[in-house]
Coordinates of C-alpha atoms and ligand atoms in Angstrom, one line a residue:
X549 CA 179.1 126.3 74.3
X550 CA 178.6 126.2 70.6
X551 CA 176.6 123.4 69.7
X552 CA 173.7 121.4 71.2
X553 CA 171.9 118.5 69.8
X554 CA 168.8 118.1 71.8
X555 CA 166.3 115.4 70.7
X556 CA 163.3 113.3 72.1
X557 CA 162.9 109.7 71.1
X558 CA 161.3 107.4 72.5
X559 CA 162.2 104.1 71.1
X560 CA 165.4 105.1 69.5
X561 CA 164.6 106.0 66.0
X562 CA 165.5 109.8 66.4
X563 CA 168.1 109.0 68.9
X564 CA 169.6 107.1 65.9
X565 CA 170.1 110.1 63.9
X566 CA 171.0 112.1 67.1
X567 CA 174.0 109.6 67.7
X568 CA 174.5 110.4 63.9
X569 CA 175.4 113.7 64.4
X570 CA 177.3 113.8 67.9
X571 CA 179.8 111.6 65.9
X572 CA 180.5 114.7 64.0
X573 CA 180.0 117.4 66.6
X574 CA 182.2 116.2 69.3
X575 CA 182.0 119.3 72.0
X576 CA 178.2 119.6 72.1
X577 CA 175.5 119.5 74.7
X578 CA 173.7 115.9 74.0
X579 CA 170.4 115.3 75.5
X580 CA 166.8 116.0 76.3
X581 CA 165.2 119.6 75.9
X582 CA 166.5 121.4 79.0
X583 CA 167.7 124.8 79.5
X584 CA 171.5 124.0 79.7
X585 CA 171.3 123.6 75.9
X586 CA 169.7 127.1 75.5
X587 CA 173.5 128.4 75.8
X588 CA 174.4 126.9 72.3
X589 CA 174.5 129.1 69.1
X590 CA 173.5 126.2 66.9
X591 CA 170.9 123.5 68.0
X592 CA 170.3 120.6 66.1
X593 CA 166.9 119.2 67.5
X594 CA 165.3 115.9 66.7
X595 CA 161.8 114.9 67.1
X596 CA 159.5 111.5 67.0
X597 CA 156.7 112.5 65.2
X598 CA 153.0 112.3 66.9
X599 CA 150.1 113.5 65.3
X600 CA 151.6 114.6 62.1
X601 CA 154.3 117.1 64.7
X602 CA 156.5 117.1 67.2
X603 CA 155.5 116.6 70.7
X604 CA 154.7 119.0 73.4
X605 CA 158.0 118.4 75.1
X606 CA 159.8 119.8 71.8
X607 CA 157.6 122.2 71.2
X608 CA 157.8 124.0 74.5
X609 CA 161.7 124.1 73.8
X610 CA 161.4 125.5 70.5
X611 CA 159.3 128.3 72.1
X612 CA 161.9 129.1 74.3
X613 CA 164.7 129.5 71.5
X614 CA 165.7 132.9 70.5
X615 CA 168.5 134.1 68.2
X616 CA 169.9 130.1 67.3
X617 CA 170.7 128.9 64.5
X618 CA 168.6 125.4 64.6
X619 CA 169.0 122.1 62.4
X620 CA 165.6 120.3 62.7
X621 CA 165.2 116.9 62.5
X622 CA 162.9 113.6 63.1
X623 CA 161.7 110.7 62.1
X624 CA 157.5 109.7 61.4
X625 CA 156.0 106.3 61.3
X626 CA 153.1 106.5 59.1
X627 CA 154.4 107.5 55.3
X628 CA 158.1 108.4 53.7
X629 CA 157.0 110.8 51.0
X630 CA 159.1 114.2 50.5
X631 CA 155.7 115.1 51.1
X632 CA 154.9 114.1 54.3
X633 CA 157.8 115.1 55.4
X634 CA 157.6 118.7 54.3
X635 CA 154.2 118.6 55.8
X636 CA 155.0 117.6 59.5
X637 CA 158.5 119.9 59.0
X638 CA 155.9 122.9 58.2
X639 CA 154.0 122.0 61.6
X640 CA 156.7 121.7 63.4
X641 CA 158.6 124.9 62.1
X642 CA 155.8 126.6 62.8
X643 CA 156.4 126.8 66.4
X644 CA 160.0 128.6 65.6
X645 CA 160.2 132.1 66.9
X646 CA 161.0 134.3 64.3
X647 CA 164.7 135.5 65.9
X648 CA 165.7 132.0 64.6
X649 CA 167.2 130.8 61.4
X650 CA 166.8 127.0 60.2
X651 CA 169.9 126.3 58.5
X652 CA 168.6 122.8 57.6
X653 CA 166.3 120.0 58.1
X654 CA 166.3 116.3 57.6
X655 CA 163.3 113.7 58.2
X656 CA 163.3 110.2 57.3
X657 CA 161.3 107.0 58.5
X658 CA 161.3 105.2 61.9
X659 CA 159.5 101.9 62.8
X660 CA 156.9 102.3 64.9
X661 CA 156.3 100.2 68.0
X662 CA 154.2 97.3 68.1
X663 CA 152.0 99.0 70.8
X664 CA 151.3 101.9 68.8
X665 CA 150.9 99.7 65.5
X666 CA 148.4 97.4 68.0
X667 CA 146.6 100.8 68.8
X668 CA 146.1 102.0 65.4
X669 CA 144.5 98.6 64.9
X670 CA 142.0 98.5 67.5
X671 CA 141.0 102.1 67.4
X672 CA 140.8 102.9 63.6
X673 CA 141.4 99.8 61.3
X674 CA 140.2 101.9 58.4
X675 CA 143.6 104.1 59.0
X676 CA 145.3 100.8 60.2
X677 CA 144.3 99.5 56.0
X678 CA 145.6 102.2 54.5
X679 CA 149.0 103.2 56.1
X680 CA 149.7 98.8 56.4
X681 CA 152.3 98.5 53.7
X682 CA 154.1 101.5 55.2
X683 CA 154.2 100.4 59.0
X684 CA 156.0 97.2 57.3
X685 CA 158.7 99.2 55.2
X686 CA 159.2 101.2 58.6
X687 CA 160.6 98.8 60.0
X688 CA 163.3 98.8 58.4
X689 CA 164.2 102.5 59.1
X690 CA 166.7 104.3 60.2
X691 CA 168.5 102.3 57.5
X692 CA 172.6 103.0 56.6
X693 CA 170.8 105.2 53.0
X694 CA 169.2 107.7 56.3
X695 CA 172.3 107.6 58.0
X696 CA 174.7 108.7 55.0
X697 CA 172.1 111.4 53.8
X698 CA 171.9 112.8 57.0
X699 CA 175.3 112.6 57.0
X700 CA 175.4 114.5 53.8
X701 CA 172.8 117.1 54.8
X702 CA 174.9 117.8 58.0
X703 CA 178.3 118.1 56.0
X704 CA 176.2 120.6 53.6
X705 CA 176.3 123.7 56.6
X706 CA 180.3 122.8 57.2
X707 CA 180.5 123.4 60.2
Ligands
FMN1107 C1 151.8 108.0 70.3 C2 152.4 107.9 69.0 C3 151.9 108.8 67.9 C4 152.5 108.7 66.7 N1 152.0 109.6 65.7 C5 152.5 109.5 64.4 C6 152.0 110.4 63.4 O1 151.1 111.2 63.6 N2 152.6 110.3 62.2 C7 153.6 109.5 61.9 O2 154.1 109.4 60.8 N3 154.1 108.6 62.9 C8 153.6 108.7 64.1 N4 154.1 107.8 65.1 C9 155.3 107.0 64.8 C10 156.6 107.6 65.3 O3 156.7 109.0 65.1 C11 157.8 106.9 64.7 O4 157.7 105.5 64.9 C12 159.1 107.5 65.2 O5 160.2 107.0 64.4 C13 159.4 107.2 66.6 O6 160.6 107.8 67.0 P1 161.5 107.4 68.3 O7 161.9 105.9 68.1 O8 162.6 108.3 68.2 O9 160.6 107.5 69.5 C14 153.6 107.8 66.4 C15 154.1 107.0 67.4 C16 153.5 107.0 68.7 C17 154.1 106.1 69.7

């Protein structure tokens, strides 16, 4: 197997961009982290962001990856600066053996539930303040402007 495009969401922002991509990878594995996908030469991985990385279900299978060529990508509540971005990518990439190469990355905004919004509020409404007028514009993300510049990012590596 060739590809795999292994990604954790949880409610359906990164699964979003997943979908994105299987519609241009058609033989692929598709799914959670599990070892099946540890055959593929190129893995494009997705991740909801949690506390400014990925979680520790991705990052026990980007431990595991050795030689791959890996796409990483995922989606973050709390801001949509290039930023940001770079900063949880640099987290998260930081957990990438070195026998790896990232051919590419690819973040963008993804609402966040009300539960976690209502959580935010109750335990810190000083960080609930600041990041307000964000949580609102993620709501309307994954949007089609994420979907066609993913799309542009993936046709970049031509595969
Ligand atoms: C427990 C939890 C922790 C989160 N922590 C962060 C965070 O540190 N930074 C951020 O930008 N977004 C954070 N978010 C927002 C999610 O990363 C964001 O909504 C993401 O798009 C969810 O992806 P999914 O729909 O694929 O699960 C958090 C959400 C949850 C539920």
């Amino acid at each position: 197997m060739k590809y795999a495009i292994v990604y954790s969401s949880i409610t359906g922002n990164t699964k979003k961009l997943a979908e994105t991509i299987k519609n241009k990878i058609h033989e692929c594995y598709y799914g959670k982290p599990s070892d099946e996908a540890l055959s593929a030469d190129t893995i494009f991985l997705g991740f909801w962001t949690g506390k400014n990385s990925c979680s520790a279900e991705v990052q026990s299978f980007i431990e595991k990856l050795s030689d791959k060529k890996l796409f990483i990508f995922g989606t973050a509540g709390y801001n949509n600066t290039k930023e940001y971005f770079e900063e949880i990518l640099s987290n998260v990439k930081a957990h990438v053996p070195s026998s790896n190469t990232i051919i590419g990355t690819y973040m963008c905004q993804g609402k966040v539930s009300d539960a976690k919004q209502d959580a935010i509020k109750k335990d810190n409404p000083e960080m609930y303040e600041a990041i307000k007028d964000k949580l609102e514009e993620a709501v309307q993300h994954p949007n089609d402007d994420d979907i066609n510049a993913l799309v542009s990012e993936i046709d970049k590596l031509n595969l």
